[in-house]
Short mmCIF file of C-alpha atoms in Angstrom, two decimals:
data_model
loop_
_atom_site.label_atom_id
_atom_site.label_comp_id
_atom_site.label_asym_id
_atom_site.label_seq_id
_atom_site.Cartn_x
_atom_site.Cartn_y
_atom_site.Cartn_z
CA UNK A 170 -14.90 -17.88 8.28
CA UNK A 171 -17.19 -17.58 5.17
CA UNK A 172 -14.60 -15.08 3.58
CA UNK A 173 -12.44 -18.45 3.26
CA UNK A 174 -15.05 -19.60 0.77
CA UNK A 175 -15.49 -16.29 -1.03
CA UNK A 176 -15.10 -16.78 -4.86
CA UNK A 177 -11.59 -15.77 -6.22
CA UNK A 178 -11.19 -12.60 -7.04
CA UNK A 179 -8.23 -11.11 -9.19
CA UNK A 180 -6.01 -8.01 -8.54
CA UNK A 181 -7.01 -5.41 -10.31
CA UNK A 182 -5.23 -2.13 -11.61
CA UNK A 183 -7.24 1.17 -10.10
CA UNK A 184 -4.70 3.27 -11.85
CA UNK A 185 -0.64 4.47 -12.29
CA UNK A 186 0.52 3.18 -9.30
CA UNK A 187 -2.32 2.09 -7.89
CA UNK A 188 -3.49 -1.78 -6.90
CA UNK A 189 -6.14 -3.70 -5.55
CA UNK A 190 -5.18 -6.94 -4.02
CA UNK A 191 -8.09 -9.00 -2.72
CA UNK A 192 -7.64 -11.34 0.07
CA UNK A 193 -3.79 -10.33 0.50
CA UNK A 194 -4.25 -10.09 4.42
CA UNK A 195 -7.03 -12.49 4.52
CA UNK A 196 -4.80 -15.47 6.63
CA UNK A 197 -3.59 -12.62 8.70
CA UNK A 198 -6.67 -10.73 10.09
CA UNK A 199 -7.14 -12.78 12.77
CA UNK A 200 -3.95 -11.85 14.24
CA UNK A 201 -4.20 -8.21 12.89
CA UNK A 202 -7.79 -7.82 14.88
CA UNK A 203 -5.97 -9.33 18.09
CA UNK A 204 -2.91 -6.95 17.87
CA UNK A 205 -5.42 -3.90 17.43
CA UNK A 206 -7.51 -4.28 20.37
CA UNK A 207 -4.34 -3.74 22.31
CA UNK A 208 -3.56 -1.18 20.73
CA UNK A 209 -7.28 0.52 21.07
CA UNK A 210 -7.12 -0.39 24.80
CA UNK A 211 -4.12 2.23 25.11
CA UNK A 212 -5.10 4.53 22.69
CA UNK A 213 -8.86 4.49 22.83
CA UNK A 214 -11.13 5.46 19.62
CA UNK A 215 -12.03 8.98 19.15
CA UNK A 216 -14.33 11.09 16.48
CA UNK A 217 -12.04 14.12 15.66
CA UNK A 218 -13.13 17.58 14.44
CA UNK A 219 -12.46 18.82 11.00
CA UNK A 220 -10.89 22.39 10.92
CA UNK A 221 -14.74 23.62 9.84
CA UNK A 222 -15.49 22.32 13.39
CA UNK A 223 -17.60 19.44 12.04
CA UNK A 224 -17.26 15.82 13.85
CA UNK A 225 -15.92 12.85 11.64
CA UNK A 226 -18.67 10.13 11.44
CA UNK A 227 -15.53 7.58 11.79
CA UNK A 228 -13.84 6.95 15.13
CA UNK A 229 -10.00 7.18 14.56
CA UNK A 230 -6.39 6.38 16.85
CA UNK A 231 -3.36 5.46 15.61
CA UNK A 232 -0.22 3.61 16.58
CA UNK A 233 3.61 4.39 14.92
CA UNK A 234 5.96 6.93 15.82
CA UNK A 235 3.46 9.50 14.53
CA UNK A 236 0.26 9.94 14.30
CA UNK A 237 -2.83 11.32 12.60
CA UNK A 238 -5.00 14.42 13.92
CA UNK A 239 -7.36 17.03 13.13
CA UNK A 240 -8.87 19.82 15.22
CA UNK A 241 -9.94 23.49 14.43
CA UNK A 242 -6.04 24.33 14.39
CA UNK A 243 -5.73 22.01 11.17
CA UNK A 244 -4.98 18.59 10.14
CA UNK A 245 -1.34 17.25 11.21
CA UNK A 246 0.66 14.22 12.54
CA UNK A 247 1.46 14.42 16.11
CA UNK A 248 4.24 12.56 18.14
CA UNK A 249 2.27 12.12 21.10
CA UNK A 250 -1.68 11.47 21.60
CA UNK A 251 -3.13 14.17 22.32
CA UNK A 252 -5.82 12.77 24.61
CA UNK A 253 -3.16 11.19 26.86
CA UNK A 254 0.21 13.19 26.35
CA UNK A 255 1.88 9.76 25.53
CA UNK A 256 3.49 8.72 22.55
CA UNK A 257 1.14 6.73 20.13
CA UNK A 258 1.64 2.17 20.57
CA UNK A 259 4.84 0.96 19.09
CA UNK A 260 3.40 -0.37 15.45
CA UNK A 261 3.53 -3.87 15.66
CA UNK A 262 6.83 -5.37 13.83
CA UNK A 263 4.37 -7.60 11.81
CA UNK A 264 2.44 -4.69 11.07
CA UNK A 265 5.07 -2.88 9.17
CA UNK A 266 6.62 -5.60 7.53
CA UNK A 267 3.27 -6.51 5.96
CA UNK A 268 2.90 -3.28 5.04
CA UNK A 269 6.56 -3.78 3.47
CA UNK A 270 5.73 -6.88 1.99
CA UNK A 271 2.26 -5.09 -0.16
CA UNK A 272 4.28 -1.75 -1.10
CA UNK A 273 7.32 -3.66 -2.81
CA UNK A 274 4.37 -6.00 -4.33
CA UNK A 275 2.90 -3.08 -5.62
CA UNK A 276 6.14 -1.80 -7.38
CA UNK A 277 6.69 0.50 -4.00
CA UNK A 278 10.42 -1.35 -2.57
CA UNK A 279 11.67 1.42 -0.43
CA UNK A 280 8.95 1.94 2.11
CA UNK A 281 9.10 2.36 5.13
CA UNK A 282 5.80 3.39 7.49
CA UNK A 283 6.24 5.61 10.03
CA UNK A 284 2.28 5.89 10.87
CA UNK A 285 -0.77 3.71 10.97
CA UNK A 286 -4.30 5.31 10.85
CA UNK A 287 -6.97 3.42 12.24
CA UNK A 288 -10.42 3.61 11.23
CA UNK A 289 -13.34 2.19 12.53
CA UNK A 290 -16.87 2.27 11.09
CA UNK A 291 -20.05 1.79 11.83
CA UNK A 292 -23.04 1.18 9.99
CA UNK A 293 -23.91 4.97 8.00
CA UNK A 294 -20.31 6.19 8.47
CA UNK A 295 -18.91 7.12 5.65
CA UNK A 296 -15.27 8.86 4.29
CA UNK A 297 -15.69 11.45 1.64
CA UNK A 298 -13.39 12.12 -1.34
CA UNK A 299 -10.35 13.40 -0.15
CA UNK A 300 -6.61 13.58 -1.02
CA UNK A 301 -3.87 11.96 1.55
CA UNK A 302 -1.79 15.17 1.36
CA UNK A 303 -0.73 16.03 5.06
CA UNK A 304 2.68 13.73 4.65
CA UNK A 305 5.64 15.28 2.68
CA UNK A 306 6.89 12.04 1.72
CA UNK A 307 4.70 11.58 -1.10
CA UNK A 308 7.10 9.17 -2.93
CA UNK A 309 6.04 6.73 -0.54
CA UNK A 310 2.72 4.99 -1.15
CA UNK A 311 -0.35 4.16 1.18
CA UNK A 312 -1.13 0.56 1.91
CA UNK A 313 -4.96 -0.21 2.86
CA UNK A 314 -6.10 -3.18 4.65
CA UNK A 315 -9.99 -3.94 5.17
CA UNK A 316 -11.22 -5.82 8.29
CA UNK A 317 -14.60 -7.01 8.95
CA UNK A 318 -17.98 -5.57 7.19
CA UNK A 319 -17.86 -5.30 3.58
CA UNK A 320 -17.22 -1.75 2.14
CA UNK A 321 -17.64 0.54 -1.10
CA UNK A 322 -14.42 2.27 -1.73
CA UNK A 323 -14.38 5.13 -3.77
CA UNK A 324 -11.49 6.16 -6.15
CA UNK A 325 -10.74 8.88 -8.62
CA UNK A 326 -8.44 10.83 -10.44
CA UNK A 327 -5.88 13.75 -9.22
CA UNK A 328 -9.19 16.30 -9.42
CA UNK A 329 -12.23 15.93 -6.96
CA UNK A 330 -14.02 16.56 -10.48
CA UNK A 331 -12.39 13.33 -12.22
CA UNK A 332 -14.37 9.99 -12.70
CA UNK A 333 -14.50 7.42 -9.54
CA UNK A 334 -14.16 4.47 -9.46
CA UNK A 335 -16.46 1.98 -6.64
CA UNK A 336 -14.55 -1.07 -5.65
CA UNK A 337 -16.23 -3.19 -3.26
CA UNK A 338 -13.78 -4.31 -0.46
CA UNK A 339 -14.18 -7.38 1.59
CA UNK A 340 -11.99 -8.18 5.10
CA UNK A 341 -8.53 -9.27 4.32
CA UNK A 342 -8.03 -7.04 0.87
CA UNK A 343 -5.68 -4.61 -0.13
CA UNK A 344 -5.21 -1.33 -1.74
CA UNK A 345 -1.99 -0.15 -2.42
CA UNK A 346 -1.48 3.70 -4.36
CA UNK A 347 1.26 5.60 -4.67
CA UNK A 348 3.65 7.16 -7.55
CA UNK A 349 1.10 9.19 -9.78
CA UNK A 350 -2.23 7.81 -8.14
CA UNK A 351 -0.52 9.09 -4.89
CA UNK A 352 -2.79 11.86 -4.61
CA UNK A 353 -5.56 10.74 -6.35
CA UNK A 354 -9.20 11.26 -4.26
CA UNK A 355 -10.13 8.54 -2.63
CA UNK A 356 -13.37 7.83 0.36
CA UNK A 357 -15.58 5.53 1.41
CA UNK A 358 -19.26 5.70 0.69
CA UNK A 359 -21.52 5.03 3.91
CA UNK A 360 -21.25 1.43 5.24
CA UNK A 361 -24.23 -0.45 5.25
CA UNK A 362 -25.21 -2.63 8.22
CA UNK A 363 -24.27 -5.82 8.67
CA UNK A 364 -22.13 -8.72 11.14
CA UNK A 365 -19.10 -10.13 10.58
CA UNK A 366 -17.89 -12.66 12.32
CA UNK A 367 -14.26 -11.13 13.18
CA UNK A 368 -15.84 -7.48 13.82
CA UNK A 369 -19.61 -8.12 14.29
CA UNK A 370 -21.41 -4.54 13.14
CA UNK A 371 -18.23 -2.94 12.45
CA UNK A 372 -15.22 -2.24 9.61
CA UNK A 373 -11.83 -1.47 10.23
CA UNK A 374 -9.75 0.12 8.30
CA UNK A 375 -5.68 0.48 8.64
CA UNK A 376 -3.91 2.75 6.58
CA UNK A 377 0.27 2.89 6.78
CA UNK A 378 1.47 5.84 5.57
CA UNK A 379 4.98 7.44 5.55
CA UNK A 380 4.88 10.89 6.69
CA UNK A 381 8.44 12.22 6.45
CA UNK A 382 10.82 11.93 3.65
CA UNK A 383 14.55 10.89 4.99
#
């Protein structure tokens, strides 16, 4: 894949807690892609309704023991998907011990994901600033991993207000924040079109979260 001759890039510090790891998953995305198609094939994408009753541009499932979800009730994590009335795909073992692997890198040697949001987007989809605040267990971090299309990630401060940084994020990087960047605003700005080989005109986007403390 042309990512394989991609110029080295270094980690880089986005804040207190807070890493960027390029590459990190790179070897494994083939297998990662594989793994999710199974899991979208049981728990098909969906564009989910903000509270305001707006749609999310990004399609969204999830696989874990919980999982993510938003409707004109609220956002929340739910046991059980509420399209089918099953519980959410097992997370992969590999999955989670990845995740593992990049929170302990990060300083982070306790976690433990319960949850995996997936995102997929398409070309002028687009994440705005937000705050990852709907899991009590906010001593745990949030580990990112990019697939496919190339991205603009967005990241600030603790205030929507505060200074953001733009990080461009290929397939196969990393972000890992937690600790005092926990809750520090974070989106995506809208993806630009493109093909990847691994995704074609898309960019996935797993997030590993844990959601309760204990």
């Amino acid at each position: 894949m042309d990512d394989l001759f991609a110029p080295i890039r270094a980690n880089e510090t986005l804040g207190l807690g807070a890493v960027f790891y390029p590459g990190a998953a790179l070897h494994y995305q083939q297998t990662l892609m594989t793994q999710l198609r199974t899991i979208v094939a049981e728990a098909p994408l969906r564009r989910l309704m903000t509270p305001g009753g707006r749609f999310f541009s990004v399609e969204m499932t999830n696989c874990g023991t919980l999982g993510w979800h938003s409707d004109q009730a609220g956002y929340r994590y739910e046991p059980r998907d509420p399209l089918s009335g099953h519980p959410w795909p097992a997370m992969p073992d590999n999955w989670a011990r990845f995740a593992r692997d990049m929170a302990a890198r990060a300083g982070f040697g306790s976690f433990d994901p319960q949850a995996c949001l997936i995102n997929c987007y398409a070309p002028g989809a687009r994440m705005g600033l937000h705050q990852d605040r709907d899991e009590t267990a906010l001593d745990s971090p949030v580990v990112s991993v990019s697939l496919g299309l190339e991205a603009r990630f967005l990241f600030g401060g603790a205030n929507r207000t505060d200074p953001t940084r733009r990080v461009t994020v290929l397939s196969g990087d990393v972000i890992v924040w937690g600790g005092k960047s926990r809750l520090a605003y974070h989106g995506i700005a809208p993806l630009r079109p493109g093909y990847h080989e691994l995704t074609g005109e898309r960019r996935w986007n797993l997030t590993f979260r844990r959601v309760r403390a204990g």
